[in-house]
Amino acid sequence: MTDAETRVLAHIDGRRAASVEEIRLAIRQPSVSRTGEGVAAMAASVRDALTALGADARLVPGDRFPIVEGTLVVDPALPTLLFYDLYDVQPAAGQQGWSVPPFAADMVTDAQGRERLVGRGAFNSKGPLIGTLATLRAFTEAGVALPCNFRFLIEGEEEVGSPGLPAYISANRAALAACDAAFIPYFGTNGRGETIIRLGFKGLVLVEFRVAGGDWGGPARGDIHAANGALVDSPSWHLVRALASLVDAQDRLVVDGLSDIVPPPASADLALIETAAQRFDAVAHRADLGVTRLKDLGSARALLSELMLTCTLNIDALQAGRIEEGEGAATLIPRTARALTDLRVVPGVAPEAVLGLIRAHLDRRGFQHVEVLLRSAYPASRATLDEPVVAALIDACSVHAPDVRVLPIHAGAAPMHWFSDVIGIPYAFGGVGHGAGSHGPDEYILVDDVVPFMKSMASFFYRFAQRRQAASGKTGPRC
Amino acid sequence: MTDAETRVLAHIDGRRAASVEEIRLAIRQPSVSRTGEGVAAMAASVRDALTALGADARLVPGDRFPIVEGTLVVDPALPTLLFYDLYDVQPAAGQQGWSVPPFAADMVTDAQGRERLVGRGAFNSKGPLIGTLATLRAFTEAGVALPCNFRFLIEGEEEVGSPGLPAYISANRAALAACDAAFIPYFGTNGRGETIIRLGFKGLVLVEFRVAGGDWGGPARGDIHAANGALVDSPSWHLVRALASLVDAQDRLVVDGLSDIVPPPASADLALIETAAQRFDAVAHRADLGVTRLKDLGSARALLSELMLTCTLNIDALQAGRIEEGEGAATLIPRTARALTDLRVVPGVAPEAVLGLIRAHLDRRGFQHVEVLLRSAYPASRATLDEPVVAALIDACSVHAPDVRVLPIHAGAAPMHWFSDVIGIPYAFGGVGHGAGSHGPDEYILVDDVVPFMKSMASFFYRFAQRRQAASGKTGPRC
C-alpha cells in the first residue's frame, strides 16, 4: 500500500461523522421517481456535490427526470472509471412495516447492538452513492491526487426501469466507450459478514397482464352484476387462471419452451454456487430477508441454483374491482383485471424471447384475450473474473473485509448490459459494508460500515489504476 | 275488476308526472351503505313518506344504518302484507361506464326511442320502492280504501349483506310472523317485454380469500425485494393458484364434493327452465347485460340451468401490492394478497357447507395458509306457485303486461330466507316494468313503465286480499 493510499484511508477514518451525516442528508431528501417527489432537488444536490469535487458536472434530460453527468480528469494519462449509480428511490408512502419514518434517516440500534441508519434509499442506493462521493472528497481533503480519472453517470429513473438511459447512451456512446471500465458501488456484505462480489445481473422485464371484457366475452361496457357470473366470462377469473398456468407448485416459471432457451450453466458458475452452498447459512439468510421459511426446494445448492440460474416471474401487484372503505367490494364482475409483474431473465435469455413464449403458452391454453403488455425490459449482463476492474474490486474488498466471496450473478436487476453489451466496457459491482431491506420497510445500512465501505472504494481506485495500467501499459487519455 | 280498483288505476294514470318525479328525487338522494353517503337522509325520507301515508312509522337501529319500520292498518279484519324493500344502493363513485352523473336522475332517450330514467338505484331499488309508496299514495288521493293492511320493513344495509336484519327479525318475530305474506316489488319486465316472476333467490355468501406471509412462508414482516421470488413464497402466487384450483375452464365452481351436496333440480323447475329456454333470445339477453358474448356453454337450456341451478363464485375484487400513479408498481413480493368474492348458493345448499368444502379443497392442495374469511352469508329461499301471494302477483302482472313468465329462481340474491324460513311466511317478488343495470353503470328504468308498475302493484294488493281471504276465510286481525 502506498503512502498516499495510507493517508487517504486515515483521512476516511477521521471524517466518519461527516460522511455519515452526508448520507443522512441525502436520505432526508426524498427522490421517488415513481411519484416524482423530490427528484429534481436530489438531482441538483448530486450535481452540486460533483461540482464541489472539481468535476465538470451538469444535468441532462432523461425521460422524465435528469441524468447527472460529469467528468473529473486528474491526468489524461491515467485510466478512467465510469461511475454509474442512481439517485432515485422506490416509494415508501403507505408501505407497511416501517418502524421509523422512511425519510427521517433515523439511527436505530438492532438486536446485535449495532447502529443502523434506517431510511428509504439507505442501502439502495444513497448509502453507496453518497459514500463514494465522500470517498472522492476524502482524497481532496487529504491533499492526495486521485489515482484515476472519473466519468459520472448518475440517473434518477432506475427504479422505474431507466427509460431515459437508452437515448443518453446512444447520444454519448463514444465518450462512454472511451472509459476503461464501469463500476457500481454497493454495500455488498451480508448479515454474516461475508462480502459478496457478483459477476453479473439478471435482466429485468416489467410486464402487465391485463384482461378486459370485450368481443371475446366478459363485461363489454362496464362492470356487471355478479349474479351473471354463471353466464358471463369474468376477466378476473381468466387472469387468475392464465397466471396460474405460468407457474408450478413452487411458483417457478414453467412456460412452454422456456427450459429450451436457457443456456446450460457454465461450470465456473456451478463451482461458485457449490462453494457458496457449502457455506450457506439458511437461518441467517432468512433473517436477512425477513422471512420465517424459505421455499422447500431441497438443498442449499438447489436454492442458490434457483436464485442464480433461473428466470423468475414475480407478481408486483394484482388489481380488479375496488375494495371500498370498510373493506367490502361491490358484488360485480369487474370489467378489467390486471397483474403487474417483473420477469427476471438470466444471461443468454432475451426478454423478447420469453415474452414470445409466454404469448404462445397463453394462446395454446385459450387465453388469447389475456394481454401481455411489455412495460420495459433490459437483458442480463455478465462480467468476468479476469477483467482488471473486477479483480481490482475483489482485491480491494479483501483488504478491508475478512471474508470475500464471489457469486455468478445478482438476482436483483440493474441495467449493466448498457456497459457490458451496448457500450462494450467491463464493469464491476460491489464494496464492503452491510445493508439490507432494498425496496422494503426499514431499509438500512450499518453506521459502522460507512468507513469500511469508503476505504474499499479508495483502495479499489488504486488497484484498478494499477491493474489497468499493468494490463495495457496504457498512458494516453481515454475519456 | 271492482269499481274501486278501476278508480285507483285511473288515478295512477293521472299522477304519472308526480310519480316519476318522486322516484327522481329519491335517486338524487344518494344512500350508499358501503360508504355511508346520504344513508341517514334517505332513511328519514322513507320514514316521512310512510308517515304521510298515515302509517305508524319510525327508524329503528340496524347494524350501522336504521331500518324503517311501520304499520298501516286499514281494517284489522283484512289480511296483512309485509312490504320488504331496501333504501340503500351500491356505490357509483369511480365506476367506469356512466354516461350521465349517477345521482342526477337524468332522462336519456335510448336507441329504441324510449325514455330512460338513469341513476344509481333507479332499478335496484328506488324505482320499485318509491313506485310502491306512490301506489299507496294513489289510493289515498283517489279516496279509495286499501284492500289490505301493511307492515313495512325497509332496510338500509341490503347492499352490504343486511348485517342488521337478524337482530331486527329476532326482536320482532311474532309481529312479522303475524303478517300473511311478504312481497318485494321489482321492475320484472326484461328487454323483450317479458315480465318474469321468480319463485326464489339464490343465497349470498361474501368470502374473502387472503394470503399473508408468515410462519408458513412468504414475507413475514413486510414486502420484500422481488429478486428473492426464487427463494421466497409469494402470497400473490399462492392466492392465484389457490383460486384457480376452485374453478374449471368456464369459471364454474368445481370444489371437491360440491356436486354431492347440491340437490337434484325439481322436475317443476326443469319444466320452467325448458319453457324459458325455448323462448330464450341470446341477442336480447346479451344486449340487456352489456356483453358481446355469453359463455360458450351450449344450448339455451344449458345456459339457463347454469344460471339457476348451480352455485357460483364471483371475484368482486383482487388486490395485492400497490399500483402507483403512472401505472407502475414497486418490484416487490407483496406481503398480502386478497380476493373478495361472492358465492351464490342454490336452495338446499347451506353456505357453511360450501365453505367447509372450499376449506377442505384448499387444504388438500397444500393451501392451508390461504385464509377463507366469511364476511356475511344468507341461504337461498323458495316460494311456490300455489301460495295466494305468488298467484296474486302472477294474476296482477298478467292484467297489466302482455307476456308473463315464471322462472324457478333469481340468480341475484336477496335475503328472502328471512321470510320463508326464519319468520315462516310465504313471499312474492316482482311487478311489471322494465329496468336494468343493477350495480353497474347507467342503471335505469323506463319512464313509461312507472305507471304499469304502479298498476301492477295496486291490482296485486286487490288480488292478494281476495285470494288470501278465499284461502282462509280469515276475518280476524293478524298483524
Coordinates of N, CA and C in Angstrom, one line a residue, chain A residues 176-304:
Chain A
L176 N -18.5 7.4 -23.6 CA -18.7 6.4 -22.6 C -17.7 5.2 -22.9
A177 N -17.7 4.8 -24.2 CA -16.8 3.7 -24.6 C -15.3 4.0 -24.4
A178 N -15.0 5.3 -24.3 CA -13.6 5.6 -24.1 C -13.2 5.4 -22.6
C179 N -14.1 5.2 -21.7 CA -13.8 4.9 -20.4 C -13.2 3.4 -20.4
D180 N -12.4 3.2 -19.4 CA -11.7 1.8 -19.3 C -12.6 0.8 -18.7
A181 N -13.5 1.2 -17.8 CA -14.4 0.2 -17.1 C -15.4 1.0 -16.4
A182 N -16.5 0.4 -16.1 CA -17.5 1.0 -15.2 C -17.5 0.3 -13.8
F183 N -18.0 1.1 -12.8 CA -18.2 0.4 -11.5 C -19.4 1.0 -10.9
I184 N -20.0 0.1 -10.1 CA -21.2 0.4 -9.4 C -21.0 0.1 -7.9
P185 N -20.9 1.0 -7.0 CA -20.6 0.8 -5.6 C -21.8 0.1 -4.9
Y186 N -21.6 -0.7 -3.9 CA -22.7 -1.4 -3.3 C -22.2 -1.8 -1.9
F187 N -23.1 -1.8 -1.0 CA -22.8 -2.4 0.4 C -23.0 -3.9 0.3
G188 N -21.9 -4.6 -0.1 CA -22.0 -6.0 -0.5 C -21.8 -7.0 0.6
T189 N -21.7 -6.6 1.8 CA -21.5 -7.5 2.9 C -22.8 -8.0 3.5
N190 N -23.0 -9.3 3.6 CA -24.3 -9.8 4.1 C -24.3 -9.8 5.6
G191 N -25.4 -10.4 6.1 CA -25.6 -10.4 7.6 C -24.7 -11.2 8.4
R192 N -24.0 -12.1 7.6 CA -22.9 -12.9 8.3 C -21.6 -12.4 8.1
G193 N -21.4 -11.2 7.6 CA -20.1 -10.6 7.5 C -19.4 -11.0 6.2
E194 N -20.0 -11.7 5.3 CA -19.4 -12.1 4.0 C -19.6 -11.0 3.0
T195 N -18.5 -10.6 2.4 CA -18.6 -9.6 1.4 C -18.7 -10.3 0.0
I196 N -19.8 -10.1 -0.7 CA -20.1 -10.9 -1.9 C -19.8 -10.0 -3.1
I197 N -19.0 -10.5 -4.0 CA -18.9 -9.8 -5.3 C -19.6 -10.7 -6.4
R198 N -20.5 -10.0 -7.1 CA -21.3 -10.8 -8.1 C -20.9 -10.4 -9.5
L199 N -20.8 -11.4 -10.3 CA -20.2 -11.2 -11.6 C -21.2 -10.9 -12.7
G200 N -22.4 -10.5 -12.3 CA -23.4 -10.1 -13.3 C -24.8 -9.8 -12.6
F201 N -25.7 -9.5 -13.4 CA -27.1 -9.2 -13.0 C -28.1 -9.8 -13.9
K202 N -29.1 -10.3 -13.3 CA -30.3 -10.7 -14.2 C -30.8 -9.5 -14.9
G203 N -31.5 -9.8 -16.0 CA -32.2 -8.7 -16.7 C -33.6 -8.6 -16.1
L204 N -34.2 -7.4 -16.3 CA -35.5 -7.1 -15.7 C -36.5 -6.7 -16.8
V205 N -37.6 -7.4 -16.8 CA -38.7 -7.1 -17.7 C -40.0 -6.8 -17.0
L206 N -40.5 -5.6 -17.1 CA -41.8 -5.3 -16.5 C -42.9 -5.6 -17.4
V207 N -43.8 -6.4 -17.0 CA -44.8 -6.9 -17.9 C -46.2 -6.8 -17.2
E208 N -47.2 -6.2 -17.8 CA -48.5 -6.2 -17.3 C -49.4 -7.2 -18.0
F209 N -50.0 -8.1 -17.2 CA -51.0 -9.0 -17.8 C -52.4 -8.3 -17.5
R210 N -53.2 -8.2 -18.6 CA -54.4 -7.4 -18.5 C -55.5 -8.2 -19.2
V211 N -56.6 -8.3 -18.6 CA -57.8 -8.9 -19.2 C -59.0 -7.9 -19.1
A212 N -59.5 -7.5 -20.2 CA -60.7 -6.6 -20.2 C -61.8 -7.2 -21.0
G213 N -63.0 -7.2 -20.5 CA -64.1 -7.7 -21.3 C -64.3 -7.0 -22.6
G214 N -64.7 -7.8 -23.6 CA -64.9 -7.2 -25.0 C -65.5 -8.3 -25.9
D215 N -65.0 -8.2 -27.1 CA -65.6 -9.1 -28.1 C -65.4 -10.6 -27.7
W216 N -64.3 -10.9 -27.1 CA -64.1 -12.3 -26.7 C -65.1 -12.8 -25.6
G217 N -65.7 -11.9 -24.9 CA -66.6 -12.3 -23.8 C -66.4 -11.3 -22.6
G218 N -67.1 -11.6 -21.5 CA -66.9 -10.7 -20.3 C -67.7 -9.4 -20.5
P219 N -67.7 -8.6 -19.4 CA -68.5 -7.3 -19.5 C -67.8 -6.4 -20.5
A220 N -68.6 -6.0 -21.6 CA -68.0 -5.3 -22.7 C -68.0 -3.8 -22.5
R221 N -68.9 -3.3 -21.6 CA -69.1 -1.9 -21.5 C -68.7 -1.4 -20.1
G222 N -69.1 -2.1 -19.1 CA -68.8 -1.7 -17.7 C -69.0 -2.9 -16.8
D223 N -68.7 -2.7 -15.5 CA -68.9 -3.8 -14.6 C -70.3 -4.3 -14.6
I224 N -70.6 -5.6 -14.5 CA -72.0 -6.0 -14.5 C -72.2 -6.9 -13.2
H225 N -73.5 -7.0 -12.9 CA -73.9 -7.7 -11.6 C -73.3 -9.1 -11.5
A226 N -72.8 -9.4 -10.3 CA -72.2 -10.6 -10.1 C -73.0 -11.8 -10.3
A227 N -74.4 -11.7 -10.2 CA -75.3 -12.8 -10.4 C -75.1 -13.4 -11.8
N228 N -74.6 -12.6 -12.7 CA -74.5 -13.1 -14.1 C -73.2 -13.9 -14.3
G229 N -72.4 -14.1 -13.3 CA -71.2 -14.8 -13.4 C -71.4 -16.2 -14.0
A230 N -72.6 -16.8 -13.9 CA -72.8 -18.1 -14.4 C -72.8 -18.1 -15.9
L231 N -73.1 -17.0 -16.5 CA -73.3 -16.9 -18.0 C -72.2 -16.0 -18.6
V232 N -71.6 -15.1 -17.9 CA -70.7 -14.2 -18.5 C -69.2 -14.4 -18.0
D233 N -68.3 -14.5 -18.9 CA -66.9 -14.7 -18.5 C -66.4 -13.5 -17.6
S234 N -65.6 -13.9 -16.7 CA -65.1 -13.0 -15.7 C -63.6 -12.7 -16.0
P235 N -63.3 -11.4 -16.4 CA -61.9 -11.1 -16.6 C -61.0 -11.5 -15.5
S236 N -61.5 -11.4 -14.2 CA -60.7 -11.7 -13.1 C -60.3 -13.2 -13.0
W237 N -61.3 -14.0 -13.3 CA -61.1 -15.5 -13.3 C -60.1 -15.8 -14.4
H238 N -60.3 -15.2 -15.6 CA -59.4 -15.5 -16.7 C -58.0 -15.1 -16.4
L239 N -57.8 -13.9 -15.7 CA -56.5 -13.5 -15.3 C -55.9 -14.5 -14.3
V240 N -56.7 -14.9 -13.4 CA -56.2 -15.8 -12.3 C -55.8 -17.2 -13.0
R241 N -56.6 -17.7 -13.9 CA -56.3 -19.0 -14.5 C -55.1 -18.9 -15.4
A242 N -55.0 -17.8 -16.2 CA -53.9 -17.6 -17.1 C -52.6 -17.5 -16.3
L243 N -52.6 -16.7 -15.2 CA -51.4 -16.6 -14.4 C -51.0 -17.9 -13.8
A244 N -52.0 -18.6 -13.3 CA -51.7 -19.9 -12.6 C -51.1 -20.9 -13.6
S245 N -51.4 -20.8 -14.9 CA -50.8 -21.7 -15.8 C -49.3 -21.5 -16.1
L246 N -48.8 -20.3 -15.6 CA -47.4 -20.0 -15.9 C -46.4 -20.5 -14.9
V247 N -46.9 -21.0 -13.7 CA -46.0 -21.4 -12.6 C -46.4 -22.8 -12.1
D248 N -45.4 -23.4 -11.5 CA -45.7 -24.7 -10.8 C -46.0 -24.5 -9.3
A249 N -46.0 -25.6 -8.6 CA -46.5 -25.5 -7.2 C -45.4 -24.8 -6.3
Q250 N -44.2 -24.5 -6.9 CA -43.2 -23.7 -6.2 C -43.1 -22.3 -6.8
D251 N -44.1 -21.9 -7.5 CA -44.2 -20.6 -8.2 C -43.0 -20.5 -9.2
R252 N -42.5 -21.6 -9.6 CA -41.4 -21.5 -10.7 C -42.0 -21.3 -12.0
L253 N -41.4 -20.5 -12.8 CA -41.9 -20.2 -14.2 C -41.8 -21.5 -15.0
V254 N -42.9 -21.9 -15.5 CA -42.9 -23.2 -16.3 C -43.6 -22.9 -17.7
V255 N -43.2 -21.8 -18.3 CA -43.7 -21.5 -19.6 C -43.2 -22.5 -20.6
D256 N -44.1 -23.0 -21.5 CA -43.7 -23.9 -22.5 C -42.5 -23.5 -23.3
G257 N -41.5 -24.3 -23.4 CA -40.3 -24.0 -24.2 C -39.2 -23.2 -23.5
L258 N -39.5 -22.7 -22.3 CA -38.5 -21.8 -21.6 C -37.2 -22.6 -21.3
S259 N -37.4 -23.8 -20.8 CA -36.2 -24.5 -20.5 C -35.2 -24.7 -21.7
D260 N -35.9 -24.7 -22.9 CA -35.0 -24.9 -24.1 C -34.2 -23.7 -24.4
I261 N -34.6 -22.5 -24.0 CA -33.8 -21.4 -24.4 C -32.9 -20.9 -23.3
V262 N -32.9 -21.5 -22.1 CA -32.0 -21.1 -21.0 C -30.7 -21.9 -21.2
P263 N -29.6 -21.1 -21.4 CA -28.3 -21.8 -21.7 C -27.9 -22.7 -20.5
P264 N -27.3 -23.8 -20.7 CA -26.8 -24.6 -19.5 C -25.8 -23.7 -18.7
P265 N -25.8 -23.9 -17.4 CA -24.9 -23.0 -16.6 C -23.4 -23.4 -16.9
A266 N -22.5 -22.4 -16.9 CA -21.1 -22.6 -17.1 C -20.6 -23.3 -15.9
S267 N -19.6 -24.2 -16.1 CA -19.0 -24.9 -15.0 C -18.4 -24.0 -13.9
A268 N -17.9 -22.9 -14.4 CA -17.3 -21.9 -13.4 C -18.4 -21.4 -12.5
D269 N -19.6 -21.2 -13.0 CA -20.7 -20.7 -12.2 C -21.1 -21.8 -11.3
L270 N -21.2 -23.0 -11.8 CA -21.6 -24.1 -10.9 C -20.7 -24.3 -9.7
A271 N -19.4 -24.1 -10.0 CA -18.4 -24.2 -9.0 C -18.6 -23.1 -7.9
L272 N -18.8 -21.9 -8.4 CA -19.0 -20.8 -7.5 C -20.3 -21.0 -6.6
I273 N -21.3 -21.6 -7.2 CA -22.5 -21.9 -6.5 C -22.3 -23.0 -5.4
E274 N -21.5 -24.0 -5.9 CA -21.2 -25.1 -5.0 C -20.4 -24.6 -3.7
T275 N -19.5 -23.7 -4.0 CA -18.7 -23.1 -2.8 C -19.7 -22.4 -1.9
A276 N -20.6 -21.6 -2.6 CA -21.5 -20.8 -1.8 C -22.4 -21.7 -1.0
A277 N -22.9 -22.8 -1.6 CA -23.8 -23.7 -1.0 C -23.2 -24.3 0.3
Q278 N -21.9 -24.6 0.2 CA -21.3 -25.2 1.4 C -21.2 -24.3 2.6
R279 N -21.3 -23.0 2.3 CA -21.2 -22.0 3.3 C -22.6 -21.5 3.7
F280 N -23.6 -21.9 2.9 CA -24.9 -21.3 3.0 C -25.5 -21.4 4.4
D281 N -25.9 -20.3 5.0 CA -26.5 -20.3 6.4 C -28.0 -19.9 6.2
A282 N -28.8 -20.9 6.2 CA -30.3 -20.7 5.9 C -30.9 -19.8 7.0
V283 N -30.5 -20.0 8.3 CA -31.0 -19.2 9.3 C -30.7 -17.7 9.1
A284 N -29.4 -17.4 8.9 CA -29.0 -16.0 8.7 C -29.7 -15.5 7.4
H285 N -29.8 -16.3 6.4 CA -30.4 -15.8 5.1 C -31.9 -15.4 5.3
R286 N -32.6 -16.3 6.1 CA -34.0 -15.9 6.4 C -34.1 -14.7 7.2
A287 N -33.2 -14.5 8.1 CA -33.2 -13.3 9.0 C -33.0 -12.1 8.1
D288 N -32.0 -12.2 7.2 CA -31.7 -11.1 6.3 C -32.9 -10.7 5.5
L289 N -33.6 -11.6 5.0 CA -34.8 -11.4 4.1 C -36.0 -11.0 4.9
G290 N -36.1 -11.3 6.2 CA -37.3 -11.1 6.9 C -38.4 -12.1 6.6
V291 N -38.0 -13.4 6.5 CA -38.9 -14.5 6.3 C -38.7 -15.6 7.3
T292 N -39.8 -16.3 7.6 CA -39.7 -17.4 8.6 C -39.3 -18.7 7.9
R293 N -39.7 -18.9 6.6 CA -39.3 -20.1 5.9 C -39.0 -19.7 4.5
L294 N -38.0 -20.4 3.9 CA -37.7 -20.3 2.5 C -38.5 -21.4 1.8
K295 N -38.6 -21.3 0.5 CA -39.3 -22.3 -0.3 C -38.6 -23.7 0.0
D296 N -39.4 -24.7 -0.1 CA -38.9 -26.0 0.2 C -38.4 -26.6 -1.1
L297 N -37.2 -26.2 -1.4 CA -36.6 -26.6 -2.7 C -35.5 -27.7 -2.6
G298 N -35.2 -28.1 -1.3 CA -34.2 -29.1 -1.1 C -32.9 -28.5 -0.6
S299 N -31.8 -28.8 -1.2 CA -30.5 -28.4 -0.7 C -30.2 -27.0 -0.9
A300 N -29.2 -26.5 -0.2 CA -28.7 -25.1 -0.4 C -28.3 -24.9 -1.8
R301 N -27.7 -26.0 -2.4 CA -27.3 -25.8 -3.8 C -28.5 -25.6 -4.7
A302 N -29.6 -26.3 -4.4 CA -30.8 -26.2 -5.2 C -31.4 -24.8 -5.0
L303 N -31.4 -24.3 -3.8 CA -31.9 -22.9 -3.5 C -31.1 -21.9 -4.3
L304 N -29.7 -22.0 -4.2 CA -28.9 -21.0 -4.8 C -28.9 -21.1 -6.4

